[in-house]
Coordinates of C-alpha atoms in Angstrom, one line a residue:
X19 CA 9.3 11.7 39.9
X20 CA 11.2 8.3 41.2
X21 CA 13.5 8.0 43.9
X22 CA 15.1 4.6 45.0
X23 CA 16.9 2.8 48.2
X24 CA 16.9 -0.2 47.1
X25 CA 18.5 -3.7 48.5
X26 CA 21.0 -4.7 45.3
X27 CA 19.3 -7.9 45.2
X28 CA 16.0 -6.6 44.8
X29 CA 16.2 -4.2 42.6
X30 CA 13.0 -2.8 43.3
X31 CA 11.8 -0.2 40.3
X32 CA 8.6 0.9 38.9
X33 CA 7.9 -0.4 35.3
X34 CA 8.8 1.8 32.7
X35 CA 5.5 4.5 32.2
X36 CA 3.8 2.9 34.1
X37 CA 3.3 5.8 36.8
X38 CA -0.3 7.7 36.2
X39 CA -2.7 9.9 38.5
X40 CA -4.0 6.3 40.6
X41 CA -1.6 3.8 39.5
X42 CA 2.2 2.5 39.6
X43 CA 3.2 -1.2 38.6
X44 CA 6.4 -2.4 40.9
X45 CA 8.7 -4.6 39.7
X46 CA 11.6 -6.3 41.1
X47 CA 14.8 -9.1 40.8
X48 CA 14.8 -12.5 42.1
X49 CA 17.0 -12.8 44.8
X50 CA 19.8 -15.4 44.9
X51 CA 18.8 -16.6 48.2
X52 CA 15.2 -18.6 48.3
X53 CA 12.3 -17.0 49.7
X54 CA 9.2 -17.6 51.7
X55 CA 7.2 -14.9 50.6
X56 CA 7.4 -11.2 49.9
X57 CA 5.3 -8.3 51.1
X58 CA 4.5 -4.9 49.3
X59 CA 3.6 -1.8 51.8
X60 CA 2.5 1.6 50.9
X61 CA 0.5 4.8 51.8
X62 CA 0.1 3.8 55.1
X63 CA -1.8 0.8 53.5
X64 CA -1.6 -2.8 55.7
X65 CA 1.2 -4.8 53.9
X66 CA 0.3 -7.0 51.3
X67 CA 1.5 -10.5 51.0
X68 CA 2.4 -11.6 47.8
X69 CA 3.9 -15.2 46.4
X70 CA 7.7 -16.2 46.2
X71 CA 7.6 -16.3 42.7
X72 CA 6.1 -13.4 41.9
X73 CA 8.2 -10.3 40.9
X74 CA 5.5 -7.7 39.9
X75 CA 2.2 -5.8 41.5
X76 CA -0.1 -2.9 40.5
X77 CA -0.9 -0.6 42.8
X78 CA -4.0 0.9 42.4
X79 CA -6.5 3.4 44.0
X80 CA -3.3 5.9 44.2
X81 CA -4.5 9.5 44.6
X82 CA -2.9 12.1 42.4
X83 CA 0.1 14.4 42.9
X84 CA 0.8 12.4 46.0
X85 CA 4.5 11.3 47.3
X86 CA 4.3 7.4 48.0
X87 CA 7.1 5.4 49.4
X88 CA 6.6 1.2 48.7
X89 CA 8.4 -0.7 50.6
X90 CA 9.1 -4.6 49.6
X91 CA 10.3 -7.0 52.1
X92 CA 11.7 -10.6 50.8
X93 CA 11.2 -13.2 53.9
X94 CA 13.6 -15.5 53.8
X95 CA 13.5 -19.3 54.0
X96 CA 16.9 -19.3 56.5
X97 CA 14.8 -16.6 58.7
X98 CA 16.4 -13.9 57.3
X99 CA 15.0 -10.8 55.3
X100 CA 15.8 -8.4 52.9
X101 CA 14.0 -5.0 52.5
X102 CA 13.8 -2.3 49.4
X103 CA 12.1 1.5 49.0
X104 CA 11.2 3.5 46.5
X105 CA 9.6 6.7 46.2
X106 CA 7.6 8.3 43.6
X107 CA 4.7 11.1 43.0
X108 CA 2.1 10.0 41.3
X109 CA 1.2 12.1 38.4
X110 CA -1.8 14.8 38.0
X111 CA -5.3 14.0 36.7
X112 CA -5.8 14.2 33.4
X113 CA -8.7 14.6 30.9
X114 CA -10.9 12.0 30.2
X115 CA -12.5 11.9 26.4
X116 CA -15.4 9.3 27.1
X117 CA -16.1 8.7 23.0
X118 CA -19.5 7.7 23.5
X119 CA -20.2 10.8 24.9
X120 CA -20.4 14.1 23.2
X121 CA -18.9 16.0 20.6
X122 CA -17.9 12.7 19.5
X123 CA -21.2 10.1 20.2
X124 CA -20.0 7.2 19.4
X125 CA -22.2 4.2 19.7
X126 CA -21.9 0.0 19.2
X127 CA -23.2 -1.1 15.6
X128 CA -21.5 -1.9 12.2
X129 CA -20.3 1.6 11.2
X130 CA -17.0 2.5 10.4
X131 CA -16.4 5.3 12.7
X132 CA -12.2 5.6 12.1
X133 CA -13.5 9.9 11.7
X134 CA -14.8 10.3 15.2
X135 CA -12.8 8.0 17.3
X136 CA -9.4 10.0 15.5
X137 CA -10.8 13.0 16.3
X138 CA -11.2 12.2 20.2
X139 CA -7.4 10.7 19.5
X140 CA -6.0 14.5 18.0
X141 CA -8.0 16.4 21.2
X142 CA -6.6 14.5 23.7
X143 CA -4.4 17.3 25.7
X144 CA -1.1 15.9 27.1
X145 CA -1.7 14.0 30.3
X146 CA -5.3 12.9 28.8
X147 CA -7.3 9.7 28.4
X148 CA -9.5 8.9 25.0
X149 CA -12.2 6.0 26.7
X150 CA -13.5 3.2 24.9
X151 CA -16.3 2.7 27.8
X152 CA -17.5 -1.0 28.7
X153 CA -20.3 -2.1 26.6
X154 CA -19.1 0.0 23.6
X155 CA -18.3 -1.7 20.6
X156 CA -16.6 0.3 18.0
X157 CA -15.6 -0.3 14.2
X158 CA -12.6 1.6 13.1
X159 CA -9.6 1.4 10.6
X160 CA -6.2 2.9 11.5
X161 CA -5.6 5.0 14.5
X162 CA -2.6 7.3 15.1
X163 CA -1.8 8.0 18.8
X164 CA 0.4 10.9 19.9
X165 CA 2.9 11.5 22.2
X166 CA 1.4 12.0 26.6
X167 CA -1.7 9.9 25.6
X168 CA -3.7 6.9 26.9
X169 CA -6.1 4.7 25.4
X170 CA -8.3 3.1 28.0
X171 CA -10.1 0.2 25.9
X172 CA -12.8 -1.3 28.4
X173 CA -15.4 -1.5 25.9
X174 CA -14.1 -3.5 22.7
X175 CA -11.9 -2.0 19.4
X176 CA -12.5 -4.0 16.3
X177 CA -10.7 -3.4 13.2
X178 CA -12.5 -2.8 9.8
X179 CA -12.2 -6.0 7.1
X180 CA -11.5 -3.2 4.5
X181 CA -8.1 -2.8 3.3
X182 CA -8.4 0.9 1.8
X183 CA -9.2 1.9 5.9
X184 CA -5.5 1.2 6.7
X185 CA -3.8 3.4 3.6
X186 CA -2.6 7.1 4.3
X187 CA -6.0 8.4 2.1
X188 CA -8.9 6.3 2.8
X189 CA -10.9 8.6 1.1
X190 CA -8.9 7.4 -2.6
X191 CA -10.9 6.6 -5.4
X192 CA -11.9 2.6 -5.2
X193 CA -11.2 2.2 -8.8
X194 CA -7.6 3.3 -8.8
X195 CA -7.0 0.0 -6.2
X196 CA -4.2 0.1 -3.9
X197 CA 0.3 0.4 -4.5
X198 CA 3.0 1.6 -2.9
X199 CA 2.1 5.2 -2.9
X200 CA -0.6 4.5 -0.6
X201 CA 1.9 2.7 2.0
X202 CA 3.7 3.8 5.2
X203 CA 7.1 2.9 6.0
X204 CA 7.6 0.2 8.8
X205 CA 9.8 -2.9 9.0
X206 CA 8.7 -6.3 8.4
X207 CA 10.9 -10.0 9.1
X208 CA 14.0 -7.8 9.4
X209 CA 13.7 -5.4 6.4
X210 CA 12.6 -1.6 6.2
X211 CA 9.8 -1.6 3.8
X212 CA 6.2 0.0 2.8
X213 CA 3.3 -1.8 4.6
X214 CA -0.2 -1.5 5.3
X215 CA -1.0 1.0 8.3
X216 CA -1.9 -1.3 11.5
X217 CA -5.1 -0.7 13.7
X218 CA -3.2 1.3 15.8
X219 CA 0.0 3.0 15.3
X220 CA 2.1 4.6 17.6
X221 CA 5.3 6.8 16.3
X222 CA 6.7 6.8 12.9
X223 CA 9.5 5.5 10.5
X224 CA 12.3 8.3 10.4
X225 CA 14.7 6.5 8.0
X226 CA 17.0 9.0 8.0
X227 CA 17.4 9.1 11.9
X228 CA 16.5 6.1 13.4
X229 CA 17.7 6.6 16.9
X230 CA 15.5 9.8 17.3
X231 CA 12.4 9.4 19.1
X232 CA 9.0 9.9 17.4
X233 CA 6.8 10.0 20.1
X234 CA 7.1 9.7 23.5
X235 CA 5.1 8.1 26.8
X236 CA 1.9 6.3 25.8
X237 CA -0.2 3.7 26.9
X238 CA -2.5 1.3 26.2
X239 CA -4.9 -0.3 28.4
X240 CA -8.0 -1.3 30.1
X241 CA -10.3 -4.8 30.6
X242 CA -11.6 -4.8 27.2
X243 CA -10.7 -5.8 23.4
X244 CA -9.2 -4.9 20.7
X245 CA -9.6 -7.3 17.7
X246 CA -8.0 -7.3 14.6
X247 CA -9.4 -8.0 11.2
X248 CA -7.6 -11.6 11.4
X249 CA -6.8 -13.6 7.9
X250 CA -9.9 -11.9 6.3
X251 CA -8.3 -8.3 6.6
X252 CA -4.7 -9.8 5.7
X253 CA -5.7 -11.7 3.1
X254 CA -7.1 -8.8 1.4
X255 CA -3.8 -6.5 1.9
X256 CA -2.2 -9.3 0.2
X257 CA -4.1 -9.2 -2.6
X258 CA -3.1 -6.3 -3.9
X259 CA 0.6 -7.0 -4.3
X260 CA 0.6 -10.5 -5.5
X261 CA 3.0 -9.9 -8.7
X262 CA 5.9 -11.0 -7.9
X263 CA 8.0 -8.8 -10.8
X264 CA 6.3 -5.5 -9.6
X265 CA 6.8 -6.9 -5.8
X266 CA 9.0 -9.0 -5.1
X267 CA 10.0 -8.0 -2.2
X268 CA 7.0 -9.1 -0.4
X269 CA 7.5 -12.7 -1.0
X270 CA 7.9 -14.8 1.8
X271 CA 8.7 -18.2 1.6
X272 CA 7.0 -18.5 -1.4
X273 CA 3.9 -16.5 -0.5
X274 CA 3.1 -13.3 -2.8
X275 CA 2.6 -10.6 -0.7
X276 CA 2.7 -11.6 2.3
X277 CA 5.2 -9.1 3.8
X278 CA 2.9 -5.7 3.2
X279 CA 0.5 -6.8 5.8
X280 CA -0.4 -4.3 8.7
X281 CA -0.1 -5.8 12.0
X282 CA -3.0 -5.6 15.1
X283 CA -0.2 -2.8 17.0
X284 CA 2.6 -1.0 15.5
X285 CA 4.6 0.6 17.4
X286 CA 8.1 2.5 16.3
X287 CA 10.8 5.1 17.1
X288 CA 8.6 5.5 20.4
X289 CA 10.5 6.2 24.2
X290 CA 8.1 5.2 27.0
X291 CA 5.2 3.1 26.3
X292 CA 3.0 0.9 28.3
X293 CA 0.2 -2.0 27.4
X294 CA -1.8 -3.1 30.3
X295 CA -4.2 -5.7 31.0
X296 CA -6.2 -5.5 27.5
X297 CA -6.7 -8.6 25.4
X298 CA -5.5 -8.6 21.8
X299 CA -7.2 -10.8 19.3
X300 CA -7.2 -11.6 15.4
X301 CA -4.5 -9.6 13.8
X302 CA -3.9 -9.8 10.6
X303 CA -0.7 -11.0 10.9
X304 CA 2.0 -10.0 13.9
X305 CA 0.4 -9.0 17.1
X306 CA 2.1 -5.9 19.0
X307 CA 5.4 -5.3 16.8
X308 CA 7.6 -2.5 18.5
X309 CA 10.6 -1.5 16.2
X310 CA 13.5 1.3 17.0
X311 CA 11.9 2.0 20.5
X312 CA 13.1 2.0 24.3
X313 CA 11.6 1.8 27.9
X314 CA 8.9 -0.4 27.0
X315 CA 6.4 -2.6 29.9
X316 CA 4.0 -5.0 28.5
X317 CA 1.9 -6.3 31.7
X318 CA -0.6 -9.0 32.1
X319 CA -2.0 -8.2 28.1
X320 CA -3.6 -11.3 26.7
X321 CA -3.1 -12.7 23.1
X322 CA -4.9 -14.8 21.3
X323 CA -3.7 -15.3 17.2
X324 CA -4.5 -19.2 16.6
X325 CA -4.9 -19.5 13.3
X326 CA -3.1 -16.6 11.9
X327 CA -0.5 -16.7 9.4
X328 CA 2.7 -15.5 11.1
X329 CA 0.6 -14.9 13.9
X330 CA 3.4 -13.3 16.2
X331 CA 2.3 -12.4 20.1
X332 CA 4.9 -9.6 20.7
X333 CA 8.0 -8.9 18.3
X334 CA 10.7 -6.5 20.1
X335 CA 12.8 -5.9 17.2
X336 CA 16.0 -3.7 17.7
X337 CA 14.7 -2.5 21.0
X338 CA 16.1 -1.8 24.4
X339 CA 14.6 -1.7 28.2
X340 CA 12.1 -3.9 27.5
X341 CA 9.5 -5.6 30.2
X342 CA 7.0 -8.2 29.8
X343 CA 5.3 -10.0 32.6
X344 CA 2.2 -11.2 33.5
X345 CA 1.0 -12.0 30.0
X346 CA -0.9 -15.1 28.5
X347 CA -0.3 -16.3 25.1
X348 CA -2.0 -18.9 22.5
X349 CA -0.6 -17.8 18.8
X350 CA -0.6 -19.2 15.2
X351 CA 3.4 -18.4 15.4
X352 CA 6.0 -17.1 18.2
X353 CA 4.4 -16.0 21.5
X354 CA 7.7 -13.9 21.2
X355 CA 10.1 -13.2 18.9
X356 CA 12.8 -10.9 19.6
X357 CA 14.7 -9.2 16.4
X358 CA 17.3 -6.9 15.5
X359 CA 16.7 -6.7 11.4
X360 CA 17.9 -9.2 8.6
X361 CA 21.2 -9.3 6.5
X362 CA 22.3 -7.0 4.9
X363 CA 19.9 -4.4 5.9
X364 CA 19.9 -5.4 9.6
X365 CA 23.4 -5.7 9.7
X366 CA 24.0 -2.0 7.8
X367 CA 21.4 -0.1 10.4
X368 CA 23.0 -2.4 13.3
X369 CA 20.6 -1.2 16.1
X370 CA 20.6 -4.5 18.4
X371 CA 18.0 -5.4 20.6
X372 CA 19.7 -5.6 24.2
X373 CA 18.2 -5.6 27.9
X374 CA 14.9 -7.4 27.8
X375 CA 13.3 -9.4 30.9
X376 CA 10.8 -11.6 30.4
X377 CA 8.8 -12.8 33.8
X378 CA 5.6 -14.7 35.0
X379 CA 4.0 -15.0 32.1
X380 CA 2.5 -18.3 30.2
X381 CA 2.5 -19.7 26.4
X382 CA 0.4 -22.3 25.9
X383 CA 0.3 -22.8 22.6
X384 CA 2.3 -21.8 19.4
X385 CA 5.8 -21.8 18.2
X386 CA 7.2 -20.9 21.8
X387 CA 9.7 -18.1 22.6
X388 CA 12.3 -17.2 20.2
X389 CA 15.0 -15.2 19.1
X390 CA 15.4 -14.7 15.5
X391 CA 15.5 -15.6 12.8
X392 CA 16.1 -11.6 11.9
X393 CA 19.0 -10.9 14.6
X394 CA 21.5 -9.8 12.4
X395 CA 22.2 -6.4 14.5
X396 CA 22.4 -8.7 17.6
X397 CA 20.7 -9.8 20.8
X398 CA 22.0 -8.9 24.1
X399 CA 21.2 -9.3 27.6
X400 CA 17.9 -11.1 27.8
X401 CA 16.8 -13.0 30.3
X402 CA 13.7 -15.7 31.0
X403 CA 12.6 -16.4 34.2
X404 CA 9.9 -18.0 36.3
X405 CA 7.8 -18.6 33.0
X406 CA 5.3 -21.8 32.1
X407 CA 6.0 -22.4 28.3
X408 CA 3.7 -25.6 28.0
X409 CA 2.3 -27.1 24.6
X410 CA 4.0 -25.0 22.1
X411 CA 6.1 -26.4 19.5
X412 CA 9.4 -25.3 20.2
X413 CA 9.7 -24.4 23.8
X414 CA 12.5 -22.0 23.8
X415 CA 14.3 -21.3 20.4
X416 CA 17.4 -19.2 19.7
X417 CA 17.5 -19.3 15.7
X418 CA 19.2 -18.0 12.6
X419 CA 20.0 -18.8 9.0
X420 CA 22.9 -18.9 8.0
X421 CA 23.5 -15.8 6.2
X422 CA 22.4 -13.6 8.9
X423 CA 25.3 -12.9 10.8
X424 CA 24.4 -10.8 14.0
X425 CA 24.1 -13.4 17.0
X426 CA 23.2 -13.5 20.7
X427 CA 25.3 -12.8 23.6
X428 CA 24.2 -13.1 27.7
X429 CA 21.0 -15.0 26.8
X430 CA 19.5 -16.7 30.5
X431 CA 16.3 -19.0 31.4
X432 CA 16.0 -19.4 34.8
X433 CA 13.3 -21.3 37.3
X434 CA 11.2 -22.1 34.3
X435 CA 9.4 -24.8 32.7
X436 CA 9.8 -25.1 28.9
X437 CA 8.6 -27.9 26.3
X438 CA 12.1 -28.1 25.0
X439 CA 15.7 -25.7 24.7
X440 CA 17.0 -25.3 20.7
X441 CA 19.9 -23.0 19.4
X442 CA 20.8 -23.6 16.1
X443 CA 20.3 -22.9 12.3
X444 CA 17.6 -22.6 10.5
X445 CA 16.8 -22.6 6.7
X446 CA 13.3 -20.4 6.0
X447 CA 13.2 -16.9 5.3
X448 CA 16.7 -16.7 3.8
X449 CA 16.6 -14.4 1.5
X450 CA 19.1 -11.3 1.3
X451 CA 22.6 -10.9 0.3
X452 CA 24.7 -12.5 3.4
X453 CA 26.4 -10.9 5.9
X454 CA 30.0 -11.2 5.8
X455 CA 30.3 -13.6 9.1
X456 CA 28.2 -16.4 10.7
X457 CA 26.2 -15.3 13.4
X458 CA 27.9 -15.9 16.8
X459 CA 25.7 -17.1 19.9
X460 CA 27.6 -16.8 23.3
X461 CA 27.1 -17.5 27.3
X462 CA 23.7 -19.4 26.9
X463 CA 22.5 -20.5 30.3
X464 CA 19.6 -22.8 31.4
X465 CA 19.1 -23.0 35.0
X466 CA 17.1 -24.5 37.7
X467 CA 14.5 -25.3 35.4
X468 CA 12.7 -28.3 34.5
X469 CA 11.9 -29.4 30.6
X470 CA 8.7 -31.6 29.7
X471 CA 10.4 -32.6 26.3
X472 CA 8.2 -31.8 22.7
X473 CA 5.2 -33.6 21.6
X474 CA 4.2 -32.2 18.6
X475 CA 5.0 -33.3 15.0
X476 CA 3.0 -30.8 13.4
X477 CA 3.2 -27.4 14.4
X478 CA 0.3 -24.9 15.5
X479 CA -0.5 -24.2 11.6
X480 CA -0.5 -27.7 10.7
X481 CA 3.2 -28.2 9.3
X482 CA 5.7 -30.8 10.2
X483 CA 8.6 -30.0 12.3
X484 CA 11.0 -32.0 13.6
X485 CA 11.3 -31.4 17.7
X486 CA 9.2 -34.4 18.6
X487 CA 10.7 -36.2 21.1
X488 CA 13.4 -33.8 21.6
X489 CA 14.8 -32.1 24.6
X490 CA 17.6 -29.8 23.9
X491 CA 19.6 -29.1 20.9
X492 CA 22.4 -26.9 20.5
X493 CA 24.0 -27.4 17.0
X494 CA 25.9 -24.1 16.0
X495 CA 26.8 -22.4 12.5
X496 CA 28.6 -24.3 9.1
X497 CA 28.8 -22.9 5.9
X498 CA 31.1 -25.3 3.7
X499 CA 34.8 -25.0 5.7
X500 CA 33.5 -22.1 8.1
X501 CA 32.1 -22.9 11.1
X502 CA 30.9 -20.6 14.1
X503 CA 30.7 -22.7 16.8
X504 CA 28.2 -21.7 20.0
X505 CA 30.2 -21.2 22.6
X506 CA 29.8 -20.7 26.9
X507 CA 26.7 -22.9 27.5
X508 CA 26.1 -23.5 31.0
X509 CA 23.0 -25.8 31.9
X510 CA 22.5 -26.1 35.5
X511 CA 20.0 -27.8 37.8
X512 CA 17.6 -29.1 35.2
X513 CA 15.5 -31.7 35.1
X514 CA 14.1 -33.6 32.0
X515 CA 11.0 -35.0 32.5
X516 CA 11.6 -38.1 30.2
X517 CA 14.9 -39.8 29.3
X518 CA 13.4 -40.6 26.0
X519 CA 13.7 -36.9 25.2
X520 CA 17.2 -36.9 23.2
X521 CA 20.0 -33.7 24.4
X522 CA 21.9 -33.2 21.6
X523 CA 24.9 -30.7 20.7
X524 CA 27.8 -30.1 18.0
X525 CA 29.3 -27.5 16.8
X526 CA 29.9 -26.0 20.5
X527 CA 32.8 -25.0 22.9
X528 CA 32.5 -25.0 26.5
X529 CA 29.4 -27.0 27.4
X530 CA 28.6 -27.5 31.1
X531 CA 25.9 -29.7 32.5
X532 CA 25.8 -29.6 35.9
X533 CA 23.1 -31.6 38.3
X534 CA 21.2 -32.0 35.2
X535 CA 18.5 -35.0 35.9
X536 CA 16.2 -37.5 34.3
X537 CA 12.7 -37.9 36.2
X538 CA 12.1 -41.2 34.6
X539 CA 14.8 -43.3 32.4
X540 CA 18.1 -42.4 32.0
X541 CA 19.9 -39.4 30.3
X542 CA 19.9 -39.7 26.3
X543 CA 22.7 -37.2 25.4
X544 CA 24.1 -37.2 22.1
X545 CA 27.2 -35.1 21.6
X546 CA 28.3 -34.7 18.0
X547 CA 32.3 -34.6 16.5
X548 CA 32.8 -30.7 16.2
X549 CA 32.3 -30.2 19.8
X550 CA 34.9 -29.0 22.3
X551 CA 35.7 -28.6 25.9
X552 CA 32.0 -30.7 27.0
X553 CA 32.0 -31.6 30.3
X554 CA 29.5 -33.6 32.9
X555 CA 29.3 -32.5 36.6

């Protein structure tokens, strides 16, 4: 139970399910005015102070079944302050499943023990907690959780190497290998299709109602690991559907198989879940990939995927109400990468991703953050702020092939510092029938922010790219005499770190730059023919 008065400005909230027995997470809005500091009060607790660019805390130590009332202050830099309440009840104590306890015993060693630790999983009454305790290191294939669960991972969770532990009968006969029969349904770069089971799965694939919720309120968390099987595992799920006549439709840019992999977290069709605090290592391919689902907080989780083909850090794909702050990110791909399906599929089941805040969190290696490519039910209402985005190889990139129509729409970075800023077109993965339009991005803004411009020729897998030495580019859609041009960009107290770094734009309407600055050289701005109504403040 929730109750707000909160200051407009504020906004403060409690992340989505993130409310146990001892626990809440607060989160709240920047204000427009600057601030000092804020401070966080509760439970007749002394206040605690916390940073000016800070928009999140946990509050621990709660005790259950108890009414609470937080109060956040904002101290002002002009002397002034702004103040915001809520109230809540923190929920009642659950059972605990400790797994290494009995009837379940389950103990550190090379052992697959998938039997057990699912078996703790289906006890679990609602309200309940199945414990992975520190210094326990289990072996398992894939896990289904159900709905009014949490998995407390403080020991570690490592995923078996062995494909035949992630099909729906792990039991099948060795000799009969591995097809479609033995699949689940999930989505994959924008398409519904039968995968590999992932290490843990949360919710299932309802094709026939996508909008209706499969499970409901989970979470994931703790200070421990879990580790995927990495290229070993995915390598060997690809394997198995290498002919391209029989399966073609897990070619990905020219790789055989490559789509059927299983990913480290699956989540789908799922209303209410939280990952906390755990590290996620080594999938096999995407990290944490959350399809059809809502109300979703992904706090201070830390991924690590260098070296892994399509190595995603968290996909959001046709999602809404979506938090994630406090996270740290080195990847072999997107730290994130935020979807809503790929043409004509995507397009057809038209379930957009909209709503998403993104907030003190760091990528420090990889792609970047993107949108796309697969966006082809559109992108909505996203917003980036107060974020280090440092060493990647794209910075912040808003992308899409041709063919996919969809677009984006009310897209902000604010009080961030990125490698670089692209939105345009891009040429891999662009297989499908088109859609019937070119997608349409729309009000773009980059503000107060500052951007280090891109170093790297070569991205994290070793491939050339070509962002070095570039800043921003915003080049929208042409297909022969058709052109979709991206329109409302507002950049706004930026800085560029190097003059060197080249701003380039064509195909766009409205462009404002406003107070944007060069640290060192002069501004290198490139504006191409088939761009309207540009202007310089």
């Amino acid at each position: 139970m929730t109750m707000g008065n909160t200051d407009g400005q504020l906004n403060l909230r409690i992340a989505y399910n993130s409310l146990t027995s001892q626990q809440a997470t607060m989160v709240w809005s920047r204000p427009e005015q600057a601030v000092d500091h804020f401070t966080l009060q509760w439970g007749g607790q002394p206040a605690v102070q916390v940073a000016n660019n800070r928009y999140y805390y946990e509050l621990t130590k709660l005790t259950a079944t108890t009414k609470y009332t937080v109060t956040l202050t904002a101290y002002l830099q002009n002397g002034r302050q702004l103040q915001a309440t809520q109230e809540f009840k923190t929920l009642a104590k659950g059972k605990v499943l400790d797994v290494s306890q009995a009837p379940y015993n389950l103990s550190s060693g090379q052992t697959v023990q998938t039997v057990n630790l699912q078996r703790a999983i289906d006890d679990c009454p609602d309200g309940g907690t199945v414990l992975i305790p520190q210094g326990l290191s289990i072996i398992s294939g894939a896990l289904d959780l159900h709905s009014h669960m949490t998995l407390q991972v403080d020991g570690q969770l490592i995923a078996s190497t062995d494909p035949f532990d992630y099909i729906r009968n792990p039991q099948k006969d060795r000799s009969q290998g591995i097809d479609l029969d033995d699949l689940i349904w999930t989505r994959y770069e924008g398409w519904e299709m039968k995968c590999f089971r992932s290490l843990i799965n949360v919710g299932h694939l309802d094709r026939e109602q996508r909008s209706t919720m499969t499970c409901r309120d989970v979470r994931i968390c703790g200070q421990g690991i879990i580790r995927g099987g990495g290229s070993q595992l995915g390598d060997a799920m690809e394997s198995y559907f290498t002919d391209t006549k029989r399966y073609p439709q897990y070619i990905s840019d020219n790789i055989t198989g490559r789509r059927v992999r299983g990913r480290l977290i699956n989540v789908i069709q799922t209303d209410g879940i939280d990952l906390q605090d755990v590290q996620l290592q080594n999938p096999p391919c995407w990290t944490l990939h959350l399809i059809y689902s809502q109300h979703i907080t992904v706090d201070s989780v830390h991924i690590n995927s260098v070296g892994i083909d399509n190595g995603d850090g968290i996909d959001p794909d046709s999602c809404s109400h979506v938090l994630i702050f406090g996270a740290t990110f080195d990847t072999g791909d997107d730290c994130i990468a935020i979807k809503s399906g790929k043409n004509p599929e995507g397009n057809q089941v038209a379930i957009p991703t909209s709503d998403v805040e993104i907030f003190n969190l760091q990528m420090l290696g990889g792609h970047g953050m993107a949108i796309g490519t697969e966006e082809s039910a559109g992108v909505s209402h996203v917003i980036v702020h107060d974020c280090l985005i440092h060493d990647t190889d794209f910075g912040i990139e808003l992308k899409a092939s041709n063919e996919r129509g969809g677009g984006v729409d009310d897209f902000t970075v604010d009080h961030c510092q990125i490698d670089s800023f692209f939105a345009h077109s891009v040429n891999y993965n662009a297989d499908g029938q088109a859609a019937k339009e070119l997608p349409v991005f729309k009000r773009l803004k980059l503000t107060n922010s500052r951007i280090t411009g891109n170093t790297h020729q070569k991205d994290v897998m070793g491939n050339p790219i070509d962002a070095f030495g570039k800043a921003i580019e915003v080049i929208g859609f042409k297909d022969h005499d058709v052109a979709s041009p991206i329109t409302d960009l507002l950049i706004q107290n930026v800085s560029l770190a190097h003059g060197s770094s080249l701003c380039s734009f064509d195909r766009c309407a409205d462009v404002c730059l406003d107070h944007v600055t060069v640290e060192h050289g002069q501004l290198n701005l490139q504006v191409g023919p088939d761009t309207q109504g540009f202007r310089i403040n």
